[in-house]
Short mmCIF file of C-alpha atoms in Angstrom, two decimals:
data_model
loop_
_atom_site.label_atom_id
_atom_site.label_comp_id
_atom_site.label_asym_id
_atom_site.label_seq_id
_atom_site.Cartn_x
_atom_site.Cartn_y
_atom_site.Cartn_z
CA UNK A 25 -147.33 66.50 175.54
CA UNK A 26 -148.30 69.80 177.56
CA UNK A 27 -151.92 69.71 175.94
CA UNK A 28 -151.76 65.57 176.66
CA UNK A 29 -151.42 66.31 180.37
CA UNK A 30 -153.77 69.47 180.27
CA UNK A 31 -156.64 66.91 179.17
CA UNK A 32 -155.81 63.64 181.69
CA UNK A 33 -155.65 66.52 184.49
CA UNK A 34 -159.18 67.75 183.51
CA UNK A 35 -160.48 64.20 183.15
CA UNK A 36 -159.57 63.16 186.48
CA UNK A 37 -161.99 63.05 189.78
CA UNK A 38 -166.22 62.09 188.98
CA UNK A 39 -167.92 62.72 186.08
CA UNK A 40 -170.79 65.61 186.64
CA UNK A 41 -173.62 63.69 184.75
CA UNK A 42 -173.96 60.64 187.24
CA UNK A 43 -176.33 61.72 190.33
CA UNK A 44 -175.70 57.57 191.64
CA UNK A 45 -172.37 56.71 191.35
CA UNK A 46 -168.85 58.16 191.63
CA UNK A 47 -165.47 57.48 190.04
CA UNK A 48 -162.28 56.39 190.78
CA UNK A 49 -159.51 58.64 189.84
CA UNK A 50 -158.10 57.51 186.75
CA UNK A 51 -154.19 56.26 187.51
CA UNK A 52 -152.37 59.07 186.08
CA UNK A 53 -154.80 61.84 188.63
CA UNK A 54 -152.22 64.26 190.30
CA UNK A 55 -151.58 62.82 193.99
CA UNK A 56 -152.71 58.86 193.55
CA UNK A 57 -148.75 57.30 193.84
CA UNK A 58 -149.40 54.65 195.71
CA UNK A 59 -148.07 56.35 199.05
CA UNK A 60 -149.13 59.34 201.04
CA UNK A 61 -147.25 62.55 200.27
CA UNK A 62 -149.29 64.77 202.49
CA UNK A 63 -151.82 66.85 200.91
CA UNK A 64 -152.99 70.23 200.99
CA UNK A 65 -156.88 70.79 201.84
CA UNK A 66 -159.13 74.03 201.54
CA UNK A 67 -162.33 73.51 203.75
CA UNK A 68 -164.85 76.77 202.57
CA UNK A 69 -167.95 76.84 204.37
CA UNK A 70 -170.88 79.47 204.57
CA UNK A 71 -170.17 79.92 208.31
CA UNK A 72 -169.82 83.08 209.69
CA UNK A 73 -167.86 84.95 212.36
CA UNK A 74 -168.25 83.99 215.70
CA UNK A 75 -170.52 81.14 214.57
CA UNK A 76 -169.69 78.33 217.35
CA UNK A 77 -171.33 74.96 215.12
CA UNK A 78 -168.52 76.59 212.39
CA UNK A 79 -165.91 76.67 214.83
CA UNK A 80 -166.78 73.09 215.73
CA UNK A 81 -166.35 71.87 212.18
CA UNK A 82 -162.97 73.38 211.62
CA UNK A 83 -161.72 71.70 214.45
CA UNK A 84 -162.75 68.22 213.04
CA UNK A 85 -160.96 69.31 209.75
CA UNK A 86 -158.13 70.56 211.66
CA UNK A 87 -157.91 67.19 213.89
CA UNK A 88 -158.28 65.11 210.57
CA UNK A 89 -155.38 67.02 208.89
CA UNK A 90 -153.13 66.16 211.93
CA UNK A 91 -154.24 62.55 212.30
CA UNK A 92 -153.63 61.97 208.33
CA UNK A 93 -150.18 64.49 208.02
CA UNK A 94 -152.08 66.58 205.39
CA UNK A 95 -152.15 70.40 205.62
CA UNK A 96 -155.57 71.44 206.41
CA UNK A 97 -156.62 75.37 205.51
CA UNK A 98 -160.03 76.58 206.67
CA UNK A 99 -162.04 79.40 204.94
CA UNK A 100 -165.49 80.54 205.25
CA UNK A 101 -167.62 83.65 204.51
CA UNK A 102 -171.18 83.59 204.46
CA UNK A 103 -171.65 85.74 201.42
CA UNK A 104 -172.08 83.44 198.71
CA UNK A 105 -170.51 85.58 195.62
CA UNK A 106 -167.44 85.77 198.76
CA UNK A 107 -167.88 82.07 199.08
CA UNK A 108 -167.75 81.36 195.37
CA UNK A 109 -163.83 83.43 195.17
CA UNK A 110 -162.29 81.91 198.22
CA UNK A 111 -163.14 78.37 196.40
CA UNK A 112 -161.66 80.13 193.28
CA UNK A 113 -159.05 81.04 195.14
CA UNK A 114 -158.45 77.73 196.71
CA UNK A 115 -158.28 76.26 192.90
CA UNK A 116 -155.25 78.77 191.73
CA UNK A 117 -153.42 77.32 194.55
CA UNK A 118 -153.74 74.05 192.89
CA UNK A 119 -154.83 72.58 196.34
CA UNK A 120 -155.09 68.92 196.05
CA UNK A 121 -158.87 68.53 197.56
CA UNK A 122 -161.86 70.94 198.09
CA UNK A 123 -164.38 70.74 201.36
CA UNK A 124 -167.38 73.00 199.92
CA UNK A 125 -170.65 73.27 202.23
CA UNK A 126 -173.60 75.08 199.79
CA UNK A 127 -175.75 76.92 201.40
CA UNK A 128 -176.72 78.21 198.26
CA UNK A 129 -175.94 75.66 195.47
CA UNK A 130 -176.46 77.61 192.54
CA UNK A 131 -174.25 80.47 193.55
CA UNK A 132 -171.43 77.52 193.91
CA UNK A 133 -171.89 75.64 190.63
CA UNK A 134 -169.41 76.92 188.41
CA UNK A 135 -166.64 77.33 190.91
CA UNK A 136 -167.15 73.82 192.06
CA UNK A 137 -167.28 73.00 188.86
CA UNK A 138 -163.92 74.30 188.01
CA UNK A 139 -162.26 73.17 190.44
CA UNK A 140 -163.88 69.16 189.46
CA UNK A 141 -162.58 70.48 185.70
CA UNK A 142 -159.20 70.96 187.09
CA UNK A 143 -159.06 67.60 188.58
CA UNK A 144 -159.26 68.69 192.09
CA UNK A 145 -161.88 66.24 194.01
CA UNK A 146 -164.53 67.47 196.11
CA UNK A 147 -166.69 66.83 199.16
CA UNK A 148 -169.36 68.80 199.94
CA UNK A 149 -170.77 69.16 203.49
CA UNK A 150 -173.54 70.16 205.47
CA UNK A 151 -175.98 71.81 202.91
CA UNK A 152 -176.82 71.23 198.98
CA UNK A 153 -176.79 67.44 199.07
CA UNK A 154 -179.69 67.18 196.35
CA UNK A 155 -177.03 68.94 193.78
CA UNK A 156 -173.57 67.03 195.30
CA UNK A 157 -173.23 64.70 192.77
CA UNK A 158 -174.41 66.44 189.92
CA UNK A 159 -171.54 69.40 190.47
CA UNK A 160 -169.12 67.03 190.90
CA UNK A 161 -168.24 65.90 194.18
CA UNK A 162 -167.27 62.72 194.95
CA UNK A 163 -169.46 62.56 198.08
CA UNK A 164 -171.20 64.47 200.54
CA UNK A 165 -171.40 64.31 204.44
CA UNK A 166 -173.98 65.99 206.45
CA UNK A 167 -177.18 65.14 207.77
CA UNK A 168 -180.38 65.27 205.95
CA UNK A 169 -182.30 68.25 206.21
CA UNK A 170 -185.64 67.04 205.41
CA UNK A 171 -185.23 63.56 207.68
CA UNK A 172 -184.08 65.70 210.49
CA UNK A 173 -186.72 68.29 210.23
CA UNK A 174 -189.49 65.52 210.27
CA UNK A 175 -188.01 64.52 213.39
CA UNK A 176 -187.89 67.26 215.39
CA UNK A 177 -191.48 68.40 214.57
CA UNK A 178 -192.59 64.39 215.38
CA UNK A 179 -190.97 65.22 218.77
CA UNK A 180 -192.87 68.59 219.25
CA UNK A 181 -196.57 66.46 218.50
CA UNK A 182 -195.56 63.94 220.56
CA UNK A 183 -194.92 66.29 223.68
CA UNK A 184 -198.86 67.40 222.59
CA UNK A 185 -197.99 70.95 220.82
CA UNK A 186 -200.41 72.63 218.13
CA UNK A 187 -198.84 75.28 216.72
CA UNK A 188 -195.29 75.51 216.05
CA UNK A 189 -193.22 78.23 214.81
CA UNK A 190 -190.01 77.62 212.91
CA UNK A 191 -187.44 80.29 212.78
CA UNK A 192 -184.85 80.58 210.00
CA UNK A 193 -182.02 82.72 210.64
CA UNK A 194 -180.45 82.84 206.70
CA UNK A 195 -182.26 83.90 203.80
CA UNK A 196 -181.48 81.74 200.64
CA UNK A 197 -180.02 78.80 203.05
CA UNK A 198 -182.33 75.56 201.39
CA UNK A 199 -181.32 73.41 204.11
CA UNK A 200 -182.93 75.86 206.83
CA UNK A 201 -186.16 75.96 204.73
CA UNK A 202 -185.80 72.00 204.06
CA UNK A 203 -185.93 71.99 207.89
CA UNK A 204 -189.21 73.67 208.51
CA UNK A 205 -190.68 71.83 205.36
CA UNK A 206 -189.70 68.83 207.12
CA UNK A 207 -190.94 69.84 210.61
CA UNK A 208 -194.03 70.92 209.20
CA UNK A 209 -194.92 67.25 207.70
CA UNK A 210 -194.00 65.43 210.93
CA UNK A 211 -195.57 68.01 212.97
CA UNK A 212 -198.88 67.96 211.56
CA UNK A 213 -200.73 70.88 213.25
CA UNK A 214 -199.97 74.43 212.72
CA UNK A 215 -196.88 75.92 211.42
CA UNK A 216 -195.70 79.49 211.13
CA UNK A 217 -191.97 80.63 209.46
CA UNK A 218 -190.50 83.54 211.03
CA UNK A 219 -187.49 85.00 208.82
CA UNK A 220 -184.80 86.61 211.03
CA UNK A 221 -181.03 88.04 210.78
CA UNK A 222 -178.32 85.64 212.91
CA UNK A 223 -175.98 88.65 212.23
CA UNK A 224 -178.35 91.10 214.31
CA UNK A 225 -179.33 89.60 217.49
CA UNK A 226 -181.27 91.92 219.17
CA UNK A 227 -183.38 92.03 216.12
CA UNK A 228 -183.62 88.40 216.14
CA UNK A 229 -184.80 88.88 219.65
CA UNK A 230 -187.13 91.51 219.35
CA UNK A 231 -188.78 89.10 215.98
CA UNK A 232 -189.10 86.35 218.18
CA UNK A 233 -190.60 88.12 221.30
CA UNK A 234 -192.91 89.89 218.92
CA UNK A 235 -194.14 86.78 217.29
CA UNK A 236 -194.91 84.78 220.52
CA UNK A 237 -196.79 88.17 221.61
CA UNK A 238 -198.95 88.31 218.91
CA UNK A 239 -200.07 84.95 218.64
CA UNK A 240 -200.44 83.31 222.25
CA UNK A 241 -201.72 80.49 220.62
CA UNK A 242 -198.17 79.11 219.68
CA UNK A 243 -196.89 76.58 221.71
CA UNK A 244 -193.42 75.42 220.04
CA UNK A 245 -190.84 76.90 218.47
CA UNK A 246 -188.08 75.28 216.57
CA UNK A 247 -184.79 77.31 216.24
CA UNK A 248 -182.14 76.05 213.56
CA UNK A 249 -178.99 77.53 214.94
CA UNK A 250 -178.52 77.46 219.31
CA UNK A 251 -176.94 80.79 219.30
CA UNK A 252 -180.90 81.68 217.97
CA UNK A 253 -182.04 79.53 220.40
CA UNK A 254 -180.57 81.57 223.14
CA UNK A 255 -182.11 84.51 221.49
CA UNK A 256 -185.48 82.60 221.73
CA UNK A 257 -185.33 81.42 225.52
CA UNK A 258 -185.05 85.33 226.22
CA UNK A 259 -187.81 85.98 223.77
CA UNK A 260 -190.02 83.50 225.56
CA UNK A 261 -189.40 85.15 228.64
CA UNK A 262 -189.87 88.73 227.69
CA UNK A 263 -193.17 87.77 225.82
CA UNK A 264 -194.26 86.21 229.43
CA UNK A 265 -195.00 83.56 226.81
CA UNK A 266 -195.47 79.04 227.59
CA UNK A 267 -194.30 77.66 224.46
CA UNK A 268 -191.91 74.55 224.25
CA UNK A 269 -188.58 75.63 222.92
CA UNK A 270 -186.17 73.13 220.89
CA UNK A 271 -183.61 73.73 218.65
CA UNK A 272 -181.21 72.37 215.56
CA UNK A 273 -177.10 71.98 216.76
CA UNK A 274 -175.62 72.40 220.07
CA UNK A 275 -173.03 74.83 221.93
CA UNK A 276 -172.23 74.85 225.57
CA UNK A 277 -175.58 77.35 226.41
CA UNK A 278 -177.80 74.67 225.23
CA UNK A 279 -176.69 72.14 226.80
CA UNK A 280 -177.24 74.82 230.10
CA UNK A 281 -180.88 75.68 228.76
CA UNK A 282 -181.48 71.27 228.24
CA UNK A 283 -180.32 70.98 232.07
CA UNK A 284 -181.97 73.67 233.23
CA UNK A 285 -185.88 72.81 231.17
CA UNK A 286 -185.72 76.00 228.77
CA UNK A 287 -184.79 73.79 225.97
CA UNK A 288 -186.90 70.98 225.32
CA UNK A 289 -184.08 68.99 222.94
CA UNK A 290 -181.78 69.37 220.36
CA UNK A 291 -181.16 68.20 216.98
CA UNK A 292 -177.57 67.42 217.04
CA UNK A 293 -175.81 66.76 213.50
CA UNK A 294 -172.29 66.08 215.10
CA UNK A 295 -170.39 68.89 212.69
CA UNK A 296 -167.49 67.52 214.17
CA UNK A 297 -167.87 64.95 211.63
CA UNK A 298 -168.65 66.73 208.68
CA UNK A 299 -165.39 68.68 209.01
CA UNK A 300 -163.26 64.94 210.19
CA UNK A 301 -164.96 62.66 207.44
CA UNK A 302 -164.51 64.83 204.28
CA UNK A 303 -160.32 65.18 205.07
CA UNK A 304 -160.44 60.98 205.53
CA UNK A 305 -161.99 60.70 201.92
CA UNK A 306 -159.77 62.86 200.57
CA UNK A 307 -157.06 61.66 201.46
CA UNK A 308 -158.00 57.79 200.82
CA UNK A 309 -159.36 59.19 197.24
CA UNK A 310 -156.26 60.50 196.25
CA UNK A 311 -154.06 57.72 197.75
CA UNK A 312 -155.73 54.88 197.06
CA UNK A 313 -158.62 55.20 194.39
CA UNK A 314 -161.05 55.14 197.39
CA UNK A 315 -165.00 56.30 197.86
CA UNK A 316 -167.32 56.34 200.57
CA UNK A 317 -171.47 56.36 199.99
CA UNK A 318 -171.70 54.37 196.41
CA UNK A 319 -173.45 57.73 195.59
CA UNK A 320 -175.68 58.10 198.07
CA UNK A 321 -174.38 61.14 201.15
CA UNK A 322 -172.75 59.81 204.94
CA UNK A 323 -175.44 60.93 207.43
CA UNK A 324 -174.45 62.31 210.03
CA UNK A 325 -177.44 63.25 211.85
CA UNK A 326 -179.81 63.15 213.36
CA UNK A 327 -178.88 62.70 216.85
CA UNK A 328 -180.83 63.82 219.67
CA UNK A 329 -179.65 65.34 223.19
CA UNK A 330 -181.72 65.99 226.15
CA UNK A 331 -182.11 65.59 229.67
CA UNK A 332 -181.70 61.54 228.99
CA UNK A 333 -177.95 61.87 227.65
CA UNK A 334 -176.83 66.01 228.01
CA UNK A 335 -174.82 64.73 230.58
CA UNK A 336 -172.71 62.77 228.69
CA UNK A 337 -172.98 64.95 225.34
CA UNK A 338 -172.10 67.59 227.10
CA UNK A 339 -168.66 66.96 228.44
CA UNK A 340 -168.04 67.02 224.15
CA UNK A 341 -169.20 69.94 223.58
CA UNK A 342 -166.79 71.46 226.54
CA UNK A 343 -163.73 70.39 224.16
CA UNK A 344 -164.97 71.42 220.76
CA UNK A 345 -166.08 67.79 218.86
CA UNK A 346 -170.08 68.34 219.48
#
């Protein structure tokens, strides 16, 4: 009987083989009664300290744990061999549901992949959508990468830039590099990567100023994080430099730097909803056989914000849901 139950608990959740569809839990899964019990959640993200988009997505979690009566724990790191244990960790808890952003898929695989084998369902987030399905989850929310990056750089031709600089803050992050490949194709002029360290600003700084000073010629830069795009405002201004300035996510300074004309736009992938949405299917997953896509991610993104509607963003962003 113990070995019997061993084998349905391993069973349950989405196959790993099926990059198009998803599964129902099976009806003897662990936590599908009928009734809501109220679960426990681990969210473990790639975020690091201090990072505000992060903060934003925890307190989406946090909110949807409240709304639902389910115990929401948040965890991130953005080391992935430290990302990889606290997942581990999350599994020897026997929580009932996993929230997994991957930065860096491969690193993930196998502890996603135990915790599917254990029967715990997944949703990854934010990053590593290409390689969702195929780990295991039963769905992933976030915007994507390559959509939004084509976007932004579409804006930057059609405000008549040439040469366009695209600054990625993480090494080993796909989505970041998915970005500039992305801007680069809508774009269509000139683009330059400039690899920096979000953990050492000045540095990040001193890159950026360095790079506009040595080639005048570039007219746009795209930042992928708005605590770079701070960085790069200052940059622009101690390079004595011209260049159009936009930038992926929001916090309260760029909504400042969008009123004031330092920031042309930003691409806003409302991270509230990437920490809300994953706790929802969850929690209908386990309660009621429930999934959300039919294989295919929930886009969040892109959304645009400047001087048209950073009014009304902006009064969000003040209270922690943009």
């Amino acid at each position: 009987m113990a070995a019997l139950a061993l084998t349905a608990a391993a069973c349950t959740g989405p196959t790993a083989t099926s990059p198009n569809a998803t599964a129902a839990p099976s009806e003897t899964a662990k936590g599908v009664s009928g009734k809501h019990n109220g679960y426990r959640f681990a969210v473990v993200t790639h975020g690091t300290a201090g990072d505000m988009f992060w903060n934003v997505v925890k307190n989406g979690a946090v909110q949807a744990g409240k709304d639902l009566k389910d115990k929401v724990s948040y965890y991130s790191d953005g080391d992935p061999g430290a990302q990889s244990k606290l997942i581990d960790n999350a599994v020897a808890q026997h929580v009932d549901g996993l929230v997994v952003s991957m930065a860096n898929p491969p690193a993930l695989k196998a502890s996603i992949q135990r915790a599917v084998q254990a029967g715990i369902p997944v949703v990854t987030i934010n990053s590593g959508e290409e390689q969702s399905a195929a780990y295991g989850a039963i769905g992933h929310v976030g915007q994507n990468e390559s959509v939004a990056g084509e976007a932004a750089g579409k804006r930057f031709a059609q405000a008549g830039k040439h040469k366009l600089l695209c600054v990625i803050h993480e090494a080993g992050n796909v989505g970041q590099n998915q970005r500039c490949d992305g801007a680069a194709k809508g774009f269509g002029g000139t683009t330059k990567r400039l690899q920096v360290d979000i953990s050492n600003p000045t540095d990040t700084r001193a890159r950026i100023q360095g790079a506009l000073q040595a080639d005048p010629s570039i007219d746009a830069v795209l930042t992928l994080n708005s605590q770079v795009a701070a960085l790069a405002v200052k940059a622009k201004a101690g390079a004595n430099a011209k260049a159009a300035i936009a930038t992926f996510d929001l916090n309260a300074d760029v909504v400042n730097e969008i009123k004031g004309g330092q920031l042309l736009f930003a691409v806003d992938q409302q991270q509230y909803e990437q920490g809300y949405l994953p706790i929802v299917m969850l929690s209908l997953y386990l309660n009621n056989g429930n999934t959300v896509g039919g294989g295919k991610p929930v886009l969040t993104g892109p959304a645009f914000v400047d001087k048209s509607n950073v009014n009304t963003v902006g009064q969000y962003v003040d209270r922690g849901t943009r």
